[in-house]
Amino acid sequence: MSSRSLRRRLHHGDVDGKRNEHLDSSGLDSLSEPLLADDDYAENKKICTLEDLWDDERKKAQFHWTFIFSNIIAQWAQWLANFVLGSGSILGCLLSFPSSALNMQNNRALPPSLSPLQEERLKNIRQRLEVPFDGSKAEHQDALKQLWKLAYPDRELPALKSDLWKEMGWQGSDPSTDFRGGGFISLENLIFFAKTYPDSFQRLLNKQDGTRADWEYPFAVAGINISFMLTQILDLQSGHPSSLSGFCFLKLLEEDEMAFDNLFCVAFQMMDAQWLAKRATYMEFNDVLKFTRAQLERELGLEDISSVKDLPAYNMLR
């Protein structure tokens, strides 16, 4: 079995954001137990001077703190080992860039030198991010209608303000009020999802996987939140990405012009899997989104990730 296939199998089990780690607390529990006296000493105990008592107390305190610090050091050593094993591939991601990218300034990595192709594609994404949704524009209205037709090909198109939009997961009868910080790109992401991975799109839209909650997350609004989350993870609103995930995304962008849209689909599928694993309900959506963000950041940092299709979670898309 190749190292990549083994890695993918391992990380598919990481859907709830937990790792197979545990802390042996037996040593810590013993601190709360009384120290038992030796039998011989109990039979032949003598009257101690005040100085002897103070000396004994100092020895006990010294032993107590030595034990605590040794446990702390052991725990930190274990954490460091897990970090190196679990995210050491991030180093590989950084090493793929010029050494200038590894310089640090104000606790953030300086941007790597980008190829002309990366510069162009990054510029295109930023231009898309700057476009707010405008319900008065015919282009944006047509995009909403297109999304409806992709979601419900056998149903009649409703008016732009209709309670029928709530069935798709908009919070009100007017979808334009739900975009807020998501912008027009979030609608483009949903359309891309429906056209590129129609089976996965329909399964998530109609909540066909697993045992669902009585109060489910709203599909369309969830998509807007995921688009916004991606812009934060990938550090796309700064001059140049300066986060580890942002660096890794630049590699993906060189291989795939639609890397952002494809990542949106992966993140949406990942979020739904987290939702099911945690048996979440509507009020827990933000918590699920946090776990999704953490898992996506871990997968972006894995070694041998050169395209979105290399991400373990990509295998969940159909």
PDB file of C-alpha atoms in Angstrom:
ATOM      1  CA  MET A   1       0.000   0.000   0.000  1.00  0.00           C
ATOM      2  CA  SER A   2       1.417   3.401  -0.957  1.00  0.00           C
ATOM      3  CA  SER A   3       2.010   6.094   1.651  1.00  0.00           C
ATOM      4  CA  ARG A   4      -0.582   8.318  -0.031  1.00  0.00           C
ATOM      5  CA  SER A   5      -3.349   5.706   0.104  1.00  0.00           C
ATOM      6  CA  LEU A   6      -2.500   4.982   3.724  1.00  0.00           C
ATOM      7  CA  ARG A   7      -2.667   8.702   4.516  1.00  0.00           C
ATOM      8  CA  ARG A   8      -6.035   9.043   2.867  1.00  0.00           C
ATOM      9  CA  ARG A   9      -7.498   6.152   4.819  1.00  0.00           C
ATOM     10  CA  LEU A  10      -6.266   7.615   8.045  1.00  0.00           C
ATOM     11  CA  HIS A  11      -7.636  11.088   7.428  1.00  0.00           C
ATOM     12  CA  HIS A  12     -11.064   9.862   6.343  1.00  0.00           C
ATOM     13  CA  GLY A  13     -11.513   8.885   9.976  1.00  0.00           C
ATOM     14  CA  ASP A  14     -10.714  12.416  11.056  1.00  0.00           C
ATOM     15  CA  VAL A  15     -14.107  13.753  10.050  1.00  0.00           C
ATOM     16  CA  ASP A  16     -15.032  14.873  13.554  1.00  0.00           C
ATOM     17  CA  GLY A  17     -11.838  16.853  13.974  1.00  0.00           C
ATOM     18  CA  LYS A  18     -10.479  14.514  16.652  1.00  0.00           C
ATOM     19  CA  ARG A  19      -7.168  12.725  16.676  1.00  0.00           C
ATOM     20  CA  ASN A  20      -6.320   9.374  18.166  1.00  0.00           C
ATOM     21  CA  GLU A  21      -4.550  10.936  21.106  1.00  0.00           C
ATOM     22  CA  HIS A  22      -4.966  10.449  24.834  1.00  0.00           C
ATOM     23  CA  LEU A  23      -3.225  11.630  27.936  1.00  0.00           C
ATOM     24  CA  ASP A  24      -2.342   9.098  30.600  1.00  0.00           C
ATOM     25  CA  SER A  25      -3.709  10.778  33.717  1.00  0.00           C
ATOM     26  CA  SER A  26      -2.991   7.956  36.134  1.00  0.00           C
ATOM     27  CA  GLY A  27       0.102   9.737  37.401  1.00  0.00           C
ATOM     28  CA  LEU A  28      -1.812  12.959  37.931  1.00  0.00           C
ATOM     29  CA  ASP A  29      -4.620  11.195  39.756  1.00  0.00           C
ATOM     30  CA  SER A  30      -2.152   9.826  42.285  1.00  0.00           C
ATOM     31  CA  LEU A  31      -1.353  13.348  43.419  1.00  0.00           C
ATOM     32  CA  SER A  32      -4.701  13.531  45.163  1.00  0.00           C
ATOM     33  CA  GLU A  33      -4.039  10.379  47.161  1.00  0.00           C
ATOM     34  CA  PRO A  34      -2.502  10.584  50.672  1.00  0.00           C
ATOM     35  CA  LEU A  35       1.128   9.584  51.107  1.00  0.00           C
ATOM     36  CA  LEU A  36       1.170   6.406  53.207  1.00  0.00           C
ATOM     37  CA  ALA A  37       3.723   6.044  55.993  1.00  0.00           C
ATOM     38  CA  ASP A  38       6.114   3.106  56.192  1.00  0.00           C
ATOM     39  CA  ASP A  39       5.054   0.390  58.710  1.00  0.00           C
ATOM     40  CA  ASP A  40       8.386   0.358  60.578  1.00  0.00           C
ATOM     41  CA  TYR A  41       8.317   4.082  60.874  1.00  0.00           C
ATOM     42  CA  ALA A  42       4.752   3.996  62.175  1.00  0.00           C
ATOM     43  CA  GLU A  43       5.728   1.537  64.919  1.00  0.00           C
ATOM     44  CA  ASN A  44       8.833   3.411  65.990  1.00  0.00           C
ATOM     45  CA  LYS A  45       7.886   6.991  65.314  1.00  0.00           C
ATOM     46  CA  LYS A  46       9.624   9.587  67.434  1.00  0.00           C
ATOM     47  CA  ILE A  47       8.934  13.151  68.386  1.00  0.00           C
ATOM     48  CA  CYS A  48      10.286  15.391  65.663  1.00  0.00           C
ATOM     49  CA  THR A  49      11.694  18.819  66.151  1.00  0.00           C
ATOM     50  CA  LEU A  50      10.138  21.807  64.407  1.00  0.00           C
ATOM     51  CA  GLU A  51      13.155  21.936  62.101  1.00  0.00           C
ATOM     52  CA  ASP A  52      12.649  18.280  61.121  1.00  0.00           C
ATOM     53  CA  LEU A  53       9.004  18.962  60.313  1.00  0.00           C
ATOM     54  CA  TRP A  54       9.897  21.939  58.108  1.00  0.00           C
ATOM     55  CA  ASP A  55      12.571  19.892  56.346  1.00  0.00           C
ATOM     56  CA  ASP A  56      10.085  17.104  55.711  1.00  0.00           C
ATOM     57  CA  GLU A  57       7.533  19.546  54.313  1.00  0.00           C
ATOM     58  CA  ARG A  58      10.155  21.074  52.018  1.00  0.00           C
ATOM     59  CA  LYS A  59      11.039  17.642  50.676  1.00  0.00           C
ATOM     60  CA  LYS A  60       7.389  16.846  50.038  1.00  0.00           C
ATOM     61  CA  ALA A  61       6.862  20.159  48.237  1.00  0.00           C
ATOM     62  CA  GLN A  62      10.000  19.641  46.186  1.00  0.00           C
ATOM     63  CA  PHE A  63       8.865  16.151  45.193  1.00  0.00           C
ATOM     64  CA  HIS A  64       5.373  17.436  44.392  1.00  0.00           C
ATOM     65  CA  TRP A  65       6.567  20.179  42.037  1.00  0.00           C
ATOM     66  CA  THR A  66       9.201  17.938  40.446  1.00  0.00           C
ATOM     67  CA  PHE A  67       6.475  15.424  39.650  1.00  0.00           C
ATOM     68  CA  ILE A  68       4.221  18.099  38.166  1.00  0.00           C
ATOM     69  CA  PHE A  69       6.960  19.600  35.976  1.00  0.00           C
ATOM     70  CA  SER A  70       8.038  16.180  34.737  1.00  0.00           C
ATOM     71  CA  ASN A  71       4.458  15.479  33.673  1.00  0.00           C
ATOM     72  CA  ILE A  72       4.212  18.850  31.921  1.00  0.00           C
ATOM     73  CA  ILE A  73       7.462  18.208  30.043  1.00  0.00           C
ATOM     74  CA  ALA A  74       6.248  14.737  29.040  1.00  0.00           C
ATOM     75  CA  GLN A  75       2.962  16.155  27.776  1.00  0.00           C
ATOM     76  CA  TRP A  76       4.716  18.850  25.753  1.00  0.00           C
ATOM     77  CA  ALA A  77       7.048  16.261  24.273  1.00  0.00           C
ATOM     78  CA  GLN A  78       4.061  14.158  23.253  1.00  0.00           C
ATOM     79  CA  TRP A  79       2.327  17.208  21.750  1.00  0.00           C
ATOM     80  CA  LEU A  80       5.444  18.132  19.792  1.00  0.00           C
ATOM     81  CA  ALA A  81       5.756  14.593  18.452  1.00  0.00           C
ATOM     82  CA  ASN A  82       2.124  14.573  17.371  1.00  0.00           C
ATOM     83  CA  PHE A  83       2.516  17.971  15.728  1.00  0.00           C
ATOM     84  CA  VAL A  84       5.573  16.886  13.764  1.00  0.00           C
ATOM     85  CA  LEU A  85       3.928  13.641  12.657  1.00  0.00           C
ATOM     86  CA  GLY A  86       0.524  15.171  11.942  1.00  0.00           C
ATOM     87  CA  SER A  87       1.509  18.389  10.235  1.00  0.00           C
ATOM     88  CA  GLY A  88       5.120  17.943   9.275  1.00  0.00           C
ATOM     89  CA  SER A  89       3.945  18.003   5.701  1.00  0.00           C
ATOM     90  CA  ILE A  90       3.315  21.716   6.140  1.00  0.00           C
ATOM     91  CA  LEU A  91       7.082  22.037   6.102  1.00  0.00           C
ATOM     92  CA  GLY A  92       7.040  20.381   2.699  1.00  0.00           C
ATOM     93  CA  CYS A  93       4.502  22.915   1.530  1.00  0.00           C
ATOM     94  CA  LEU A  94       6.736  25.758   2.701  1.00  0.00           C
ATOM     95  CA  LEU A  95       9.871  24.203   1.240  1.00  0.00           C
ATOM     96  CA  SER A  96       8.235  24.167  -2.178  1.00  0.00           C
ATOM     97  CA  PHE A  97       8.463  27.973  -2.194  1.00  0.00           C
ATOM     98  CA  PRO A  98      11.585  30.132  -2.462  1.00  0.00           C
ATOM     99  CA  SER A  99      13.499  30.658   0.776  1.00  0.00           C
ATOM    100  CA  SER A 100      12.388  34.294   0.864  1.00  0.00           C
ATOM    101  CA  ALA A 101       8.875  33.085   1.640  1.00  0.00           C
ATOM    102  CA  LEU A 102      10.079  31.637   4.936  1.00  0.00           C
ATOM    103  CA  ASN A 103      11.192  34.987   6.363  1.00  0.00           C
ATOM    104  CA  MET A 104       8.890  36.132   9.144  1.00  0.00           C
ATOM    105  CA  GLN A 105       7.665  39.638   9.835  1.00  0.00           C
ATOM    106  CA  ASN A 106       5.170  40.448  12.585  1.00  0.00           C
ATOM    107  CA  ASN A 107       4.614  36.706  13.143  1.00  0.00           C
ATOM    108  CA  ARG A 108       3.439  36.191   9.545  1.00  0.00           C
ATOM    109  CA  ALA A 109       5.329  34.650   6.671  1.00  0.00           C
ATOM    110  CA  LEU A 110       6.339  36.915   3.839  1.00  0.00           C
ATOM    111  CA  PRO A 111       4.616  36.117   0.523  1.00  0.00           C
ATOM    112  CA  PRO A 112       6.467  33.811  -1.878  1.00  0.00           C
ATOM    113  CA  SER A 113       7.426  34.855  -5.371  1.00  0.00           C
ATOM    114  CA  LEU A 114       4.504  34.037  -7.642  1.00  0.00           C
ATOM    115  CA  SER A 115       4.636  32.872 -11.229  1.00  0.00           C
ATOM    116  CA  PRO A 116       2.856  35.023 -13.822  1.00  0.00           C
ATOM    117  CA  LEU A 117       0.128  32.370 -14.021  1.00  0.00           C
ATOM    118  CA  GLN A 118      -0.405  32.424 -10.243  1.00  0.00           C
ATOM    119  CA  GLU A 119      -0.462  36.225 -10.251  1.00  0.00           C
ATOM    120  CA  GLU A 120      -3.109  36.305 -12.973  1.00  0.00           C
ATOM    121  CA  ARG A 121      -5.345  33.695 -11.354  1.00  0.00           C
ATOM    122  CA  LEU A 122      -5.009  35.239  -7.913  1.00  0.00           C
ATOM    123  CA  LYS A 123      -5.959  38.607  -9.371  1.00  0.00           C
ATOM    124  CA  ASN A 124      -9.055  37.088 -10.973  1.00  0.00           C
ATOM    125  CA  ILE A 125     -10.192  35.606  -7.663  1.00  0.00           C
ATOM    126  CA  ARG A 126      -9.697  38.935  -5.889  1.00  0.00           C
ATOM    127  CA  GLN A 127     -11.731  40.697  -8.547  1.00  0.00           C
ATOM    128  CA  ARG A 128     -14.536  38.187  -8.031  1.00  0.00           C
ATOM    129  CA  LEU A 129     -14.386  38.709  -4.268  1.00  0.00           C
ATOM    130  CA  GLU A 130     -14.875  42.452  -4.670  1.00  0.00           C
ATOM    131  CA  VAL A 131     -18.250  42.060  -6.431  1.00  0.00           C
ATOM    132  CA  PRO A 132     -21.177  42.369  -3.987  1.00  0.00           C
ATOM    133  CA  PHE A 133     -24.475  40.732  -4.810  1.00  0.00           C
ATOM    134  CA  ASP A 134     -26.842  43.281  -6.332  1.00  0.00           C
ATOM    135  CA  GLY A 135     -30.438  42.135  -6.724  1.00  0.00           C
ATOM    136  CA  SER A 136     -31.147  45.001  -9.101  1.00  0.00           C
ATOM    137  CA  LYS A 137     -28.638  43.755 -11.708  1.00  0.00           C
ATOM    138  CA  ALA A 138     -30.018  41.536 -14.456  1.00  0.00           C
ATOM    139  CA  GLU A 139     -26.832  39.410 -14.422  1.00  0.00           C
ATOM    140  CA  HIS A 140     -27.265  38.623 -10.738  1.00  0.00           C
ATOM    141  CA  GLN A 141     -30.974  37.938 -11.126  1.00  0.00           C
ATOM    142  CA  ASP A 142     -30.208  35.540 -13.994  1.00  0.00           C
ATOM    143  CA  ALA A 143     -27.640  33.756 -11.818  1.00  0.00           C
ATOM    144  CA  LEU A 144     -30.249  33.191  -9.108  1.00  0.00           C
ATOM    145  CA  LYS A 145     -32.670  31.829 -11.699  1.00  0.00           C
ATOM    146  CA  GLN A 146     -29.945  29.543 -13.043  1.00  0.00           C
ATOM    147  CA  LEU A 147     -29.313  28.174  -9.553  1.00  0.00           C
ATOM    148  CA  TRP A 148     -33.019  27.396  -9.141  1.00  0.00           C
ATOM    149  CA  LYS A 149     -33.154  25.566 -12.476  1.00  0.00           C
ATOM    150  CA  LEU A 150     -30.089  23.507 -11.547  1.00  0.00           C
ATOM    151  CA  ALA A 151     -31.522  22.695  -8.137  1.00  0.00           C
ATOM    152  CA  TYR A 152     -35.082  21.952  -9.280  1.00  0.00           C
ATOM    153  CA  PRO A 153     -34.996  21.205 -13.027  1.00  0.00           C
ATOM    154  CA  ASP A 154     -38.582  19.895 -13.059  1.00  0.00           C
ATOM    155  CA  ARG A 155     -40.162  22.767 -11.174  1.00  0.00           C
ATOM    156  CA  GLU A 156     -41.460  26.102 -12.303  1.00  0.00           C
ATOM    157  CA  LEU A 157     -39.218  29.095 -11.689  1.00  0.00           C
ATOM    158  CA  PRO A 158     -40.663  31.277  -8.908  1.00  0.00           C
ATOM    159  CA  ALA A 159     -40.614  35.046  -8.740  1.00  0.00           C
ATOM    160  CA  LEU A 160     -37.429  36.608  -7.383  1.00  0.00           C
ATOM    161  CA  LYS A 161     -39.345  37.282  -4.164  1.00  0.00           C
ATOM    162  CA  SER A 162     -41.249  34.179  -3.157  1.00  0.00           C
ATOM    163  CA  ASP A 163     -41.531  31.904  -0.124  1.00  0.00           C
ATOM    164  CA  LEU A 164     -40.503  29.029  -2.409  1.00  0.00           C
ATOM    165  CA  TRP A 165     -36.880  30.195  -2.125  1.00  0.00           C
ATOM    166  CA  LYS A 166     -36.938  29.106   1.517  1.00  0.00           C
ATOM    167  CA  GLU A 167     -37.047  25.492   0.319  1.00  0.00           C
ATOM    168  CA  MET A 168     -33.525  25.929  -1.035  1.00  0.00           C
ATOM    169  CA  GLY A 169     -32.306  27.215   2.300  1.00  0.00           C
ATOM    170  CA  TRP A 170     -32.671  30.973   1.978  1.00  0.00           C
ATOM    171  CA  GLN A 171     -33.838  32.538   5.219  1.00  0.00           C
ATOM    172  CA  GLY A 172     -36.546  34.709   3.676  1.00  0.00           C
ATOM    173  CA  SER A 173     -38.596  35.161   0.564  1.00  0.00           C
ATOM    174  CA  ASP A 174     -35.915  37.432  -0.950  1.00  0.00           C
ATOM    175  CA  PRO A 175     -32.557  35.624  -1.389  1.00  0.00           C
ATOM    176  CA  SER A 176     -30.729  38.908  -2.035  1.00  0.00           C
ATOM    177  CA  THR A 177     -30.951  39.772   1.678  1.00  0.00           C
ATOM    178  CA  ASP A 178     -28.878  36.719   2.680  1.00  0.00           C
ATOM    179  CA  PHE A 179     -25.633  37.411   0.827  1.00  0.00           C
ATOM    180  CA  ARG A 180     -24.208  40.126   3.101  1.00  0.00           C
ATOM    181  CA  GLY A 181     -20.421  39.529   3.211  1.00  0.00           C
ATOM    182  CA  GLY A 182     -20.578  36.501   0.924  1.00  0.00           C
ATOM    183  CA  GLY A 183     -20.832  38.537  -2.262  1.00  0.00           C
ATOM    184  CA  PHE A 184     -21.646  37.381  -5.769  1.00  0.00           C
ATOM    185  CA  ILE A 185     -18.839  34.808  -5.682  1.00  0.00           C
ATOM    186  CA  SER A 186     -20.794  32.704  -3.195  1.00  0.00           C
ATOM    187  CA  LEU A 187     -23.645  32.410  -5.703  1.00  0.00           C
ATOM    188  CA  GLU A 188     -21.105  31.491  -8.388  1.00  0.00           C
ATOM    189  CA  ASN A 189     -19.751  28.813  -6.029  1.00  0.00           C
ATOM    190  CA  LEU A 190     -23.204  27.276  -5.600  1.00  0.00           C
ATOM    191  CA  ILE A 191     -23.796  27.266  -9.366  1.00  0.00           C
ATOM    192  CA  PHE A 192     -20.369  25.687  -9.951  1.00  0.00           C
ATOM    193  CA  PHE A 193     -21.180  23.008  -7.367  1.00  0.00           C
ATOM    194  CA  ALA A 194     -24.509  22.201  -9.017  1.00  0.00           C
ATOM    195  CA  LYS A 195     -22.971  21.981 -12.503  1.00  0.00           C
ATOM    196  CA  THR A 196     -19.711  20.188 -11.663  1.00  0.00           C
ATOM    197  CA  TYR A 197     -20.829  17.728  -8.985  1.00  0.00           C
ATOM    198  CA  PRO A 198     -24.603  17.443  -9.517  1.00  0.00           C
ATOM    199  CA  ASP A 199     -25.018  14.227  -7.522  1.00  0.00           C
ATOM    200  CA  SER A 200     -23.293  15.624  -4.434  1.00  0.00           C
ATOM    201  CA  PHE A 201     -25.139  18.922  -4.824  1.00  0.00           C
ATOM    202  CA  GLN A 202     -28.530  17.197  -4.889  1.00  0.00           C
ATOM    203  CA  ARG A 203     -27.685  14.944  -1.949  1.00  0.00           C
ATOM    204  CA  LEU A 204     -26.717  17.910   0.210  1.00  0.00           C
ATOM    205  CA  LEU A 205     -29.579  20.092  -0.990  1.00  0.00           C
ATOM    206  CA  ASN A 206     -32.155  17.406  -0.221  1.00  0.00           C
ATOM    207  CA  LYS A 207     -30.352  16.120   2.904  1.00  0.00           C
ATOM    208  CA  GLN A 208     -30.209  12.560   1.584  1.00  0.00           C
ATOM    209  CA  ASP A 209     -27.188  11.291   3.528  1.00  0.00           C
ATOM    210  CA  GLY A 210     -27.293   9.891   7.046  1.00  0.00           C
ATOM    211  CA  THR A 211     -29.750  10.490   9.851  1.00  0.00           C
ATOM    212  CA  ARG A 212     -30.764  14.121   9.701  1.00  0.00           C
ATOM    213  CA  ALA A 213     -31.671  16.502  12.513  1.00  0.00           C
ATOM    214  CA  ASP A 214     -35.188  17.785  13.066  1.00  0.00           C
ATOM    215  CA  TRP A 215     -33.828  21.321  12.614  1.00  0.00           C
ATOM    216  CA  GLU A 216     -31.380  21.209   9.699  1.00  0.00           C
ATOM    217  CA  TYR A 217     -28.949  23.856   8.473  1.00  0.00           C
ATOM    218  CA  PRO A 218     -30.273  25.996   5.567  1.00  0.00           C
ATOM    219  CA  PHE A 219     -28.482  24.800   2.436  1.00  0.00           C
ATOM    220  CA  ALA A 220     -28.067  28.067   0.516  1.00  0.00           C
ATOM    221  CA  VAL A 221     -27.081  30.168   3.536  1.00  0.00           C
ATOM    222  CA  ALA A 222     -24.595  27.465   4.549  1.00  0.00           C
ATOM    223  CA  GLY A 223     -22.980  27.834   1.142  1.00  0.00           C
ATOM    224  CA  ILE A 224     -22.567  31.573   1.621  1.00  0.00           C
ATOM    225  CA  ASN A 225     -20.897  30.956   4.996  1.00  0.00           C
ATOM    226  CA  ILE A 226     -18.527  28.417   3.460  1.00  0.00           C
ATOM    227  CA  SER A 227     -17.469  30.850   0.729  1.00  0.00           C
ATOM    228  CA  PHE A 228     -16.690  33.479   3.351  1.00  0.00           C
ATOM    229  CA  MET A 229     -14.819  30.921   5.478  1.00  0.00           C
ATOM    230  CA  LEU A 230     -12.608  30.011   2.518  1.00  0.00           C
ATOM    231  CA  THR A 231     -11.576  33.612   1.926  1.00  0.00           C
ATOM    232  CA  GLN A 232     -10.418  33.743   5.552  1.00  0.00           C
ATOM    233  CA  ILE A 233      -8.582  30.400   5.523  1.00  0.00           C
ATOM    234  CA  LEU A 234      -6.769  31.192   2.281  1.00  0.00           C
ATOM    235  CA  ASP A 235      -5.987  34.767   3.317  1.00  0.00           C
ATOM    236  CA  LEU A 236      -7.357  36.115   0.043  1.00  0.00           C
ATOM    237  CA  GLN A 237      -8.341  39.535   1.327  1.00  0.00           C
ATOM    238  CA  SER A 238      -4.769  40.572   2.120  1.00  0.00           C
ATOM    239  CA  GLY A 239      -2.197  41.868  -0.346  1.00  0.00           C
ATOM    240  CA  HIS A 240      -0.701  38.405  -0.736  1.00  0.00           C
ATOM    241  CA  PRO A 241      -1.565  35.194   1.139  1.00  0.00           C
ATOM    242  CA  SER A 242       0.726  34.935   4.157  1.00  0.00           C
ATOM    243  CA  SER A 243      -0.814  31.976   6.001  1.00  0.00           C
ATOM    244  CA  LEU A 244       0.268  28.351   5.608  1.00  0.00           C
ATOM    245  CA  SER A 245      -3.054  27.422   4.016  1.00  0.00           C
ATOM    246  CA  GLY A 246      -2.729  30.411   1.713  1.00  0.00           C
ATOM    247  CA  PHE A 247       0.701  29.236   0.569  1.00  0.00           C
ATOM    248  CA  CYS A 248      -0.649  25.773  -0.139  1.00  0.00           C
ATOM    249  CA  PHE A 249      -3.587  27.238  -2.045  1.00  0.00           C
ATOM    250  CA  LEU A 250      -1.185  29.069  -4.368  1.00  0.00           C
ATOM    251  CA  LYS A 251       0.180  25.679  -5.393  1.00  0.00           C
ATOM    252  CA  LEU A 252      -3.337  24.443  -6.141  1.00  0.00           C
ATOM    253  CA  LEU A 253      -4.096  27.603  -8.087  1.00  0.00           C
ATOM    254  CA  GLU A 254      -1.164  26.996 -10.406  1.00  0.00           C
ATOM    255  CA  GLU A 255      -2.600  23.592 -11.314  1.00  0.00           C
ATOM    256  CA  ASP A 256      -6.279  24.564 -11.434  1.00  0.00           C
ATOM    257  CA  GLU A 257      -7.790  27.918 -12.363  1.00  0.00           C
ATOM    258  CA  MET A 258     -11.012  26.910 -10.565  1.00  0.00           C
ATOM    259  CA  ALA A 259      -9.236  25.768  -7.401  1.00  0.00           C
ATOM    260  CA  PHE A 260     -11.276  28.105  -5.198  1.00  0.00           C
ATOM    261  CA  ASP A 261     -14.590  26.825  -6.578  1.00  0.00           C
ATOM    262  CA  ASN A 262     -13.470  23.207  -6.286  1.00  0.00           C
ATOM    263  CA  LEU A 263     -12.349  23.815  -2.695  1.00  0.00           C
ATOM    264  CA  PHE A 264     -15.802  25.239  -1.994  1.00  0.00           C
ATOM    265  CA  CYS A 265     -17.374  21.947  -3.091  1.00  0.00           C
ATOM    266  CA  VAL A 266     -14.957  19.915  -0.971  1.00  0.00           C
ATOM    267  CA  ALA A 267     -15.550  22.148   2.065  1.00  0.00           C
ATOM    268  CA  PHE A 268     -19.349  21.916   1.678  1.00  0.00           C
ATOM    269  CA  GLN A 269     -19.214  18.121   1.514  1.00  0.00           C
ATOM    270  CA  MET A 270     -16.808  18.091   4.457  1.00  0.00           C
ATOM    271  CA  MET A 271     -19.118  20.316   6.494  1.00  0.00           C
ATOM    272  CA  ASP A 272     -22.094  18.024   5.899  1.00  0.00           C
ATOM    273  CA  ALA A 273     -20.036  15.009   6.986  1.00  0.00           C
ATOM    274  CA  GLN A 274     -19.032  16.852  10.166  1.00  0.00           C
ATOM    275  CA  TRP A 275     -22.687  17.747  10.725  1.00  0.00           C
ATOM    276  CA  LEU A 276     -23.733  14.101  10.553  1.00  0.00           C
ATOM    277  CA  ALA A 277     -20.821  12.856  12.666  1.00  0.00           C
ATOM    278  CA  LYS A 278     -21.668  15.281  15.457  1.00  0.00           C
ATOM    279  CA  ARG A 279     -25.447  14.782  15.166  1.00  0.00           C
ATOM    280  CA  ALA A 280     -25.658  18.552  15.044  1.00  0.00           C
ATOM    281  CA  THR A 281     -28.720  20.766  14.939  1.00  0.00           C
ATOM    282  CA  TYR A 282     -29.282  24.282  13.623  1.00  0.00           C
ATOM    283  CA  MET A 283     -27.926  26.082  16.695  1.00  0.00           C
ATOM    284  CA  GLU A 284     -24.633  24.186  16.410  1.00  0.00           C
ATOM    285  CA  PHE A 285     -23.883  25.222  12.836  1.00  0.00           C
ATOM    286  CA  ASN A 286     -21.105  27.668  13.796  1.00  0.00           C
ATOM    287  CA  ASP A 287     -19.359  24.970  15.841  1.00  0.00           C
ATOM    288  CA  VAL A 288     -19.539  22.563  12.909  1.00  0.00           C
ATOM    289  CA  LEU A 289     -18.105  25.249  10.656  1.00  0.00           C
ATOM    290  CA  LYS A 290     -15.140  25.687  13.022  1.00  0.00           C
ATOM    291  CA  PHE A 291     -14.390  21.964  12.930  1.00  0.00           C
ATOM    292  CA  THR A 292     -14.711  22.028   9.141  1.00  0.00           C
ATOM    293  CA  ARG A 293     -12.218  24.862   8.938  1.00  0.00           C
ATOM    294  CA  ALA A 294      -9.732  22.979  11.128  1.00  0.00           C
ATOM    295  CA  GLN A 295     -10.045  19.799   9.053  1.00  0.00           C
ATOM    296  CA  LEU A 296      -9.648  21.665   5.765  1.00  0.00           C
ATOM    297  CA  GLU A 297      -6.535  23.418   7.041  1.00  0.00           C
ATOM    298  CA  ARG A 298      -5.067  20.041   8.060  1.00  0.00           C
ATOM    299  CA  GLU A 299      -5.765  18.514   4.660  1.00  0.00           C
ATOM    300  CA  LEU A 300      -4.298  21.491   2.814  1.00  0.00           C
ATOM    301  CA  GLY A 301      -1.088  20.946   4.801  1.00  0.00           C
ATOM    302  CA  LEU A 302      -0.697  17.287   3.871  1.00  0.00           C
ATOM    303  CA  GLU A 303       2.257  16.251   1.761  1.00  0.00           C
ATOM    304  CA  ASP A 304       1.863  15.448  -1.934  1.00  0.00           C
ATOM    305  CA  ILE A 305      -1.097  17.838  -2.310  1.00  0.00           C
ATOM    306  CA  SER A 306      -0.688  19.451  -5.710  1.00  0.00           C
ATOM    307  CA  SER A 307      -4.347  19.696  -6.731  1.00  0.00           C
ATOM    308  CA  VAL A 308      -7.747  19.774  -5.040  1.00  0.00           C
ATOM    309  CA  LYS A 309      -8.304  16.179  -6.169  1.00  0.00           C
ATOM    310  CA  ASP A 310      -5.418  15.082  -3.924  1.00  0.00           C
ATOM    311  CA  LEU A 311      -7.309  16.124  -0.788  1.00  0.00           C
ATOM    312  CA  PRO A 312      -8.704  13.111   1.108  1.00  0.00           C
ATOM    313  CA  ALA A 313     -12.136  14.779   1.432  1.00  0.00           C
ATOM    314  CA  TYR A 314     -12.366  15.130  -2.353  1.00  0.00           C
ATOM    315  CA  ASN A 315     -13.176  11.418  -2.487  1.00  0.00           C
ATOM    316  CA  MET A 316     -16.544  12.150  -0.866  1.00  0.00           C
ATOM    317  CA  LEU A 317     -17.681  14.141  -3.894  1.00  0.00           C
ATOM    318  CA  ARG A 318     -19.643  12.377  -6.626  1.00  0.00           C
TER     319      ARG A 318
END
